[in-house]
Amino acid sequence: MKKVKVGIIGLGRSGNNIHAAALLKMTEKFQIVAVADKQFADRAAELKKKTGCATYTDVNDLINDKNVEYVVNATPSFLHKELTIKALEAGKFVTVEKPIAGNVKDADEMIAAAKKLGKNFSVFQNYRWEAEVGKLKNIMDSGKIGEVYMIRKHSGMYQRRDDWQAMKKFGGGTTNNTLVHAIDQSLFMTGFDVKRTASLAMKLVTSGDAEDFCKILIVGNKISIDLEITAASAYSFPRWVIFGKYGTIMSEDAGNDIAIKIKYLDPSKLRTLTRAEDIKPASDGTYPKDVIEWKEETIPPFANDWGKVSHVLYHEAAYEWMVNNGPVPVKPEETRMILDIIERSKKENGF
C-alpha cells in the first residue's frame, strides 16, 4: 500500500492535536515526513522522535521539501491563502484548515490559482463525517419525516476565551471558528441551497474584540436553516431539530453520548380534508382536528467523539483522492459559499 508523505505547517491545537494525532493513527497510509512551526519547538521535537520527520522553522523549507507530497496547512486563517498557493505551486496536494481563508477575496484567489495550475485542494470541514450528521442525513433521505422545510442547530456553553480566536486581527470569532461547522453540515445535508441570509452577532464574555455569539438564518428555495452559537449559555438545548412535513427529528446530548429520536406519522392514514366554502364555524364550536397515530423511534445513544473519528475519516477520503483518483473530500467552492455567509454576517454586525 502506498504511503503518502505528509508535511504539516503549524503545530498549534489543530496541527498537533488534530491532524498529527489522526495521521499517527493511519501509519499504513500516511507518513509524517516534515513539520514546520516557529513557536512549538517542543512539539516538533516530539513528532521527530515519533516519526523521524524533518523539522523546520521556515515554512518555505517544508513547502520546497521534495520528500513532501501532501501539505496540511494548519495555520491561522489569515495565512491560508499565501501558504496554500505556494504549496500548490510546488506541486503538492493540499488540505487547508477551515475556514478556507480569512476573507472571500482570498478564497477566490486560492480557487483561481488552483485552476490556473490545473490542480485542486481540499478544506478541512471534517464534521461532515461525524456519526451524528450521517445518521440525521440518512433519516432525512429516507423520507420518513417527509419534505424537510426547517432545520435548527444550537451550540452553547459558558466559555470565556482569551486565545487568538478571540481576536479579530487573527481571524478570530466564534462564527468562522466554530459555527462554520454547523453551516457546512446543514448545507451538506440539504444540498447547498442558499437564496439569502440574515444574522445577529455580539461580543459577550470573551477577552478579545471578536464575536462570541452569532445567530444566522439561511433561506433556501424551500427550506429555512436557523443556526446559533453562544459562549454565554448556562443551559443546554437540543443540538439539532429537523422539521419535516410529516415528522420531526431531534438530537440531544445524553451525558457524553448523543441521542436521536424521531416522531412521525403515516400521511396515508390521515383523514381527507375538505376546503371551506363559507365562514360557518364547526357545529361543536371547536377547531378542526385530526386523530393522529404518531410513531416514535429512538436511535441508541452513541459516543460524541468530539471530531476524533471524523478527523481520521476526512484523511481517509483525502487518501482516496490522492492515491485512487477519488473526489476531492471538500470542494473549495462549497466552503467559499460558507465563508461568504460568514463574511456578510461579520460586516452586518460590525465584526
Coordinates of C-alpha atoms in Angstrom, one line a residue:
M1 CA 0.0 0.0 0.0
K2 CA 1.3 3.4 -1.0
K3 CA 2.2 5.7 1.9
V4 CA 1.5 9.4 1.3
K5 CA 4.3 11.6 2.7
V6 CA 2.9 14.5 4.7
G7 CA 4.2 17.8 5.8
I8 CA 2.3 19.7 8.5
I9 CA 2.5 23.5 8.7
G10 CA 1.6 24.8 12.1
L11 CA 1.7 22.7 15.3
G12 CA -1.0 24.5 17.3
R13 CA -4.1 22.8 18.5
S14 CA -5.2 21.9 15.0
G15 CA -1.9 20.9 13.5
N16 CA -0.7 18.9 16.5
N17 CA -3.8 17.7 18.4
I18 CA -6.0 17.1 15.4
H19 CA -4.0 16.4 12.2
A20 CA -0.8 14.9 13.6
A21 CA -2.9 12.8 16.1
A22 CA -5.1 11.5 13.3
L23 CA -2.3 10.8 10.8
L24 CA -0.3 8.9 13.5
K25 CA -3.3 6.5 13.7
M26 CA -3.1 5.9 10.0
T27 CA 0.6 4.9 9.5
E28 CA -0.3 2.2 6.9
K29 CA -1.4 5.1 4.6
F30 CA 0.4 8.2 5.8
Q31 CA 3.9 9.1 6.9
I32 CA 4.7 12.4 8.5
V33 CA 8.0 13.4 6.9
A34 CA 8.2 17.1 7.8
V35 CA 6.7 19.7 10.2
A36 CA 7.1 23.5 10.3
D37 CA 6.5 25.8 13.2
K38 CA 8.3 28.8 14.8
Q39 CA 6.6 28.6 18.2
F40 CA 6.3 25.0 19.2
A41 CA 9.8 23.5 19.0
D42 CA 8.9 21.0 21.8
R43 CA 6.0 19.6 19.7
A44 CA 8.2 19.4 16.6
A45 CA 10.9 17.6 18.6
E46 CA 8.3 15.1 19.9
L47 CA 7.0 14.4 16.4
K48 CA 10.5 13.9 15.2
K49 CA 11.1 11.4 18.0
K50 CA 8.0 9.5 17.0
T51 CA 8.3 9.7 13.2
G52 CA 11.9 10.7 12.3
C53 CA 10.4 13.7 10.4
A54 CA 12.3 16.8 9.4
T55 CA 11.6 19.9 11.5
Y56 CA 11.6 23.4 10.0
T57 CA 11.1 26.9 11.4
D58 CA 10.7 28.4 7.9
V59 CA 7.5 27.1 6.2
N60 CA 9.1 27.6 2.8
D61 CA 11.6 24.9 3.6
L62 CA 8.8 22.5 4.2
I63 CA 6.9 23.5 1.0
N64 CA 10.1 23.1 -1.0
D65 CA 11.0 19.7 0.6
K66 CA 10.8 17.2 -2.3
N67 CA 10.0 14.5 0.1
V68 CA 6.7 16.1 1.0
E69 CA 3.7 15.1 -1.2
Y70 CA 0.8 16.3 0.9
V71 CA 0.7 19.6 2.8
V72 CA -1.6 20.1 5.7
N73 CA -2.0 23.9 6.2
A74 CA -3.0 24.2 9.8
T75 CA -2.1 27.9 10.3
P76 CA -4.4 30.7 11.4
S77 CA -6.9 31.9 8.8
F78 CA -5.1 35.0 7.6
L79 CA -2.2 32.8 6.4
H80 CA -4.3 30.3 4.5
K81 CA -4.1 32.0 1.1
E82 CA -0.4 32.6 0.8
L83 CA 0.8 29.2 2.0
T84 CA -1.9 27.2 0.2
I85 CA -1.0 28.8 -3.1
K86 CA 2.8 28.3 -2.5
A87 CA 2.2 24.6 -1.8
L88 CA 0.1 24.2 -4.9
E89 CA 2.8 25.9 -7.0
A90 CA 5.3 23.5 -5.5
G91 CA 3.1 20.6 -6.9
K92 CA 1.7 19.4 -3.6
F93 CA -1.7 18.1 -2.7
V94 CA -3.1 20.5 0.0
T95 CA -5.6 20.3 2.8
V96 CA -6.2 23.8 4.4
E97 CA -7.9 24.3 7.7
K98 CA -11.4 25.8 7.8
P99 CA -12.4 28.4 7.1
I100 CA -10.9 28.3 3.6
A101 CA -9.4 31.7 4.1
G102 CA -9.5 35.0 6.0
N103 CA -12.0 36.5 3.6
V104 CA -13.8 35.8 0.3
K105 CA -11.3 37.7 -1.8
D106 CA -8.5 35.4 -0.6
A107 CA -10.7 32.3 -1.2
D108 CA -11.4 33.4 -4.8
E109 CA -7.7 34.0 -5.4
M110 CA -6.9 30.5 -4.0
I111 CA -9.5 28.9 -6.2
A112 CA -8.3 30.8 -9.2
A113 CA -4.7 29.9 -8.6
A114 CA -5.6 26.2 -8.3
K115 CA -7.5 26.3 -11.6
K116 CA -4.6 28.1 -13.3
L117 CA -2.2 25.4 -12.1
G118 CA -4.6 22.6 -13.1
K119 CA -4.7 21.5 -9.6
N120 CA -7.2 21.3 -6.7
F121 CA -7.2 21.5 -2.9
S122 CA -9.5 20.5 -0.1
V123 CA -10.7 22.2 3.0
F124 CA -10.8 20.5 6.4
Q125 CA -14.6 20.5 7.1
N126 CA -14.2 17.2 8.9
Y127 CA -17.5 17.5 10.8
R128 CA -19.3 16.3 7.7
W129 CA -18.0 12.8 8.6
E130 CA -19.5 12.9 12.1
A131 CA -21.7 10.0 13.0
E132 CA -24.5 12.3 14.1
V133 CA -24.6 14.0 10.7
G134 CA -24.6 10.7 8.9
K135 CA -27.5 9.4 11.0
L136 CA -29.5 12.6 10.6
K137 CA -29.0 12.7 6.9
N138 CA -29.9 9.1 6.5
I139 CA -33.2 9.7 8.3
M140 CA -33.9 12.8 6.2
D141 CA -33.1 11.0 2.9
S142 CA -35.3 8.0 3.9
G143 CA -38.4 10.2 3.5
K144 CA -39.7 9.2 6.9
I145 CA -40.5 12.7 8.0
G146 CA -41.4 14.0 4.6
E147 CA -40.0 17.0 2.9
V148 CA -37.7 18.9 5.3
Y149 CA -38.6 22.6 5.5
M150 CA -36.8 23.8 8.6
I151 CA -33.6 23.0 10.5
R152 CA -32.4 24.4 13.8
K153 CA -28.9 23.9 15.2
H154 CA -27.8 25.2 18.7
S155 CA -24.3 25.1 20.1
G156 CA -23.9 26.7 23.6
M157 CA -21.7 26.7 26.6
Y158 CA -20.2 29.2 29.0
Q159 CA -16.7 29.8 27.8
R160 CA -14.6 33.0 28.2
R161 CA -11.9 32.6 25.6
D162 CA -8.7 34.6 25.8
D163 CA -6.6 33.0 23.0
W164 CA -6.1 34.2 19.4
Q165 CA -9.5 33.0 18.4
A166 CA -11.0 35.8 20.5
M167 CA -9.1 38.5 18.3
K168 CA -10.4 39.9 15.0
K169 CA -6.9 40.6 13.7
F170 CA -6.0 36.9 13.8
G171 CA -9.3 35.8 12.1
G172 CA -10.9 35.0 15.4
G173 CA -14.6 34.9 16.3
T174 CA -16.9 32.1 17.1
T175 CA -18.7 32.3 13.7
N176 CA -15.7 31.3 11.5
N177 CA -14.0 29.1 14.0
T178 CA -17.0 27.1 15.3
L179 CA -20.3 28.0 13.7
V180 CA -18.6 27.3 10.4
H181 CA -19.1 23.6 11.1
A182 CA -22.8 23.9 11.6
I183 CA -23.2 26.0 8.4
D184 CA -21.2 23.3 6.5
Q185 CA -23.1 20.4 8.0
S186 CA -26.6 21.9 7.4
L187 CA -25.8 22.9 3.8
F188 CA -24.2 19.5 3.2
M189 CA -27.4 17.8 4.4
T190 CA -29.7 20.0 2.3
G191 CA -27.7 20.4 -1.0
F192 CA -26.1 23.9 -0.6
D193 CA -29.4 25.7 -1.4
V194 CA -28.9 29.4 -0.4
K195 CA -31.0 32.3 -1.6
R196 CA -30.5 34.9 1.2
T197 CA -29.2 35.2 4.8
A198 CA -29.7 37.3 7.9
S199 CA -27.7 37.4 11.1
L200 CA -27.0 38.8 14.5
A201 CA -23.6 38.7 16.3
M202 CA -22.3 40.1 19.6
K203 CA -19.2 40.0 21.8
L204 CA -20.4 39.0 25.3
V205 CA -17.8 37.4 27.6
T206 CA -14.5 36.7 25.8
S207 CA -11.5 38.9 26.3
G208 CA -10.9 39.9 22.7
D209 CA -12.8 42.0 20.2
A210 CA -14.3 39.2 18.1
E211 CA -17.9 37.9 18.4
D212 CA -18.7 35.0 20.8
F213 CA -22.4 34.9 19.9
C214 CA -23.9 34.5 16.5
K215 CA -27.2 33.6 15.0
I216 CA -27.5 33.1 11.3
L217 CA -30.7 32.4 9.3
I218 CA -30.2 30.8 5.9
V219 CA -33.2 30.8 3.5
G220 CA -33.1 28.4 0.6
N221 CA -35.6 27.6 -2.1
K222 CA -37.9 25.6 0.2
I223 CA -36.1 25.5 3.4
S224 CA -35.2 27.6 6.5
I225 CA -31.9 26.9 8.4
D226 CA -31.6 28.5 11.8
L227 CA -28.1 28.3 13.3
E228 CA -26.8 29.7 16.6
I229 CA -23.7 29.6 18.8
T230 CA -23.1 31.2 22.1
A231 CA -20.3 31.3 24.6
A232 CA -22.7 32.6 27.3
S233 CA -25.3 29.9 27.9
A234 CA -25.9 28.3 31.3
Y235 CA -28.3 25.7 30.0
S236 CA -28.1 23.1 27.2
F237 CA -30.7 22.8 24.5
P238 CA -31.3 20.2 21.7
R239 CA -28.3 20.0 19.3
W240 CA -30.4 19.6 16.1
V241 CA -34.1 19.8 15.5
I242 CA -35.2 18.9 11.9
F243 CA -38.7 19.6 10.8
G244 CA -40.4 17.6 8.0
K245 CA -43.9 17.8 6.6
Y246 CA -44.8 14.6 8.4
G247 CA -42.5 14.5 11.4
T248 CA -39.6 15.8 13.4
I249 CA -36.1 14.6 14.3
M250 CA -34.3 15.8 17.5
S251 CA -30.7 15.2 18.5
E252 CA -29.7 15.8 22.1
D253 CA -26.8 15.4 24.4
A254 CA -27.1 12.4 26.7
G255 CA -24.1 12.7 29.1
N256 CA -21.1 12.1 26.9
D257 CA -23.2 10.5 24.2
I258 CA -25.7 11.8 21.6
A259 CA -29.3 10.5 21.4
I260 CA -31.6 10.9 18.4
K261 CA -35.3 10.5 18.4
I262 CA -37.9 10.7 15.6
K263 CA -41.7 11.3 15.8
Y264 CA -43.6 11.0 12.6
L265 CA -46.9 9.9 11.0
D266 CA -48.1 7.9 8.0
P267 CA -49.8 10.5 5.8
S268 CA -51.9 7.8 4.1
K269 CA -53.8 7.3 7.4
L270 CA -54.9 11.0 7.7
R271 CA -58.5 12.0 7.0
T272 CA -59.2 13.7 3.7
L273 CA -59.5 17.4 4.2
T274 CA -62.3 19.4 2.7
R275 CA -62.0 23.1 1.6
A276 CA -64.2 25.6 3.5
E277 CA -66.7 27.3 1.2
D278 CA -68.0 29.7 3.9
I279 CA -67.1 31.1 7.3
K280 CA -69.6 29.0 9.2
P281 CA -67.9 27.6 12.4
A282 CA -67.9 23.9 13.3
S283 CA -71.1 22.8 14.8
D284 CA -69.5 22.0 18.2
G285 CA -67.5 25.3 18.2
T286 CA -64.1 23.6 18.2
Y287 CA -61.1 24.0 15.9
P288 CA -60.6 21.4 13.2
K289 CA -58.5 18.5 14.5
D290 CA -57.0 15.2 13.4
V291 CA -56.7 12.0 15.3
I292 CA -53.0 11.2 14.5
E293 CA -51.3 7.8 15.1
W294 CA -47.8 9.0 15.9
K295 CA -44.9 6.7 15.5
E296 CA -41.8 7.2 17.7
E297 CA -38.4 5.8 17.3
T298 CA -35.1 6.3 19.1
I299 CA -31.6 5.6 17.9
P300 CA -29.5 4.0 20.7
P301 CA -27.1 6.6 22.2
F302 CA -23.7 6.8 20.5
A303 CA -20.5 8.4 21.5
N304 CA -19.8 12.1 20.9
D305 CA -16.2 11.7 19.8
W306 CA -15.7 15.5 19.5
G307 CA -14.4 15.1 16.0
K308 CA -11.7 12.4 16.7
V309 CA -13.2 9.8 14.4
S310 CA -14.2 12.4 11.7
H311 CA -10.5 13.6 11.7
V312 CA -9.5 10.2 10.6
L313 CA -12.4 9.7 8.2
Y314 CA -11.6 13.0 6.5
H315 CA -8.0 11.9 5.9
E316 CA -9.2 8.5 4.6
A317 CA -11.2 10.5 2.0
A318 CA -8.1 12.6 1.2
Y319 CA -6.1 9.4 0.7
E320 CA -8.6 8.1 -1.8
W321 CA -8.4 11.5 -3.6
M322 CA -4.6 11.5 -3.8
V323 CA -3.9 7.8 -4.4
N324 CA -7.0 6.4 -6.1
N325 CA -8.2 9.4 -8.1
G326 CA -11.3 9.8 -5.8
P327 CA -13.3 13.0 -5.4
V328 CA -11.9 16.0 -3.6
P329 CA -13.1 15.5 0.0
V330 CA -14.4 19.0 0.4
K331 CA -14.7 21.2 -2.6
P332 CA -13.2 24.7 -2.2
E333 CA -16.2 26.3 -4.0
E334 CA -18.6 24.9 -1.3
T335 CA -16.5 26.3 1.5
R336 CA -16.2 29.6 -0.3
M337 CA -20.1 29.8 -0.2
I338 CA -19.8 29.2 3.6
L339 CA -17.2 31.9 4.0
D340 CA -19.4 34.3 2.1
I341 CA -22.2 33.8 4.6
I342 CA -19.8 34.3 7.5
E343 CA -18.2 37.4 5.9
R344 CA -21.6 39.0 5.3
S345 CA -22.6 38.3 8.9
K346 CA -19.4 39.9 10.2
K347 CA -20.0 43.0 8.1
E348 CA -23.6 43.3 9.1
N349 CA -22.7 43.2 12.8
G350 CA -19.5 45.3 12.8
F351 CA -17.0 42.4 13.2

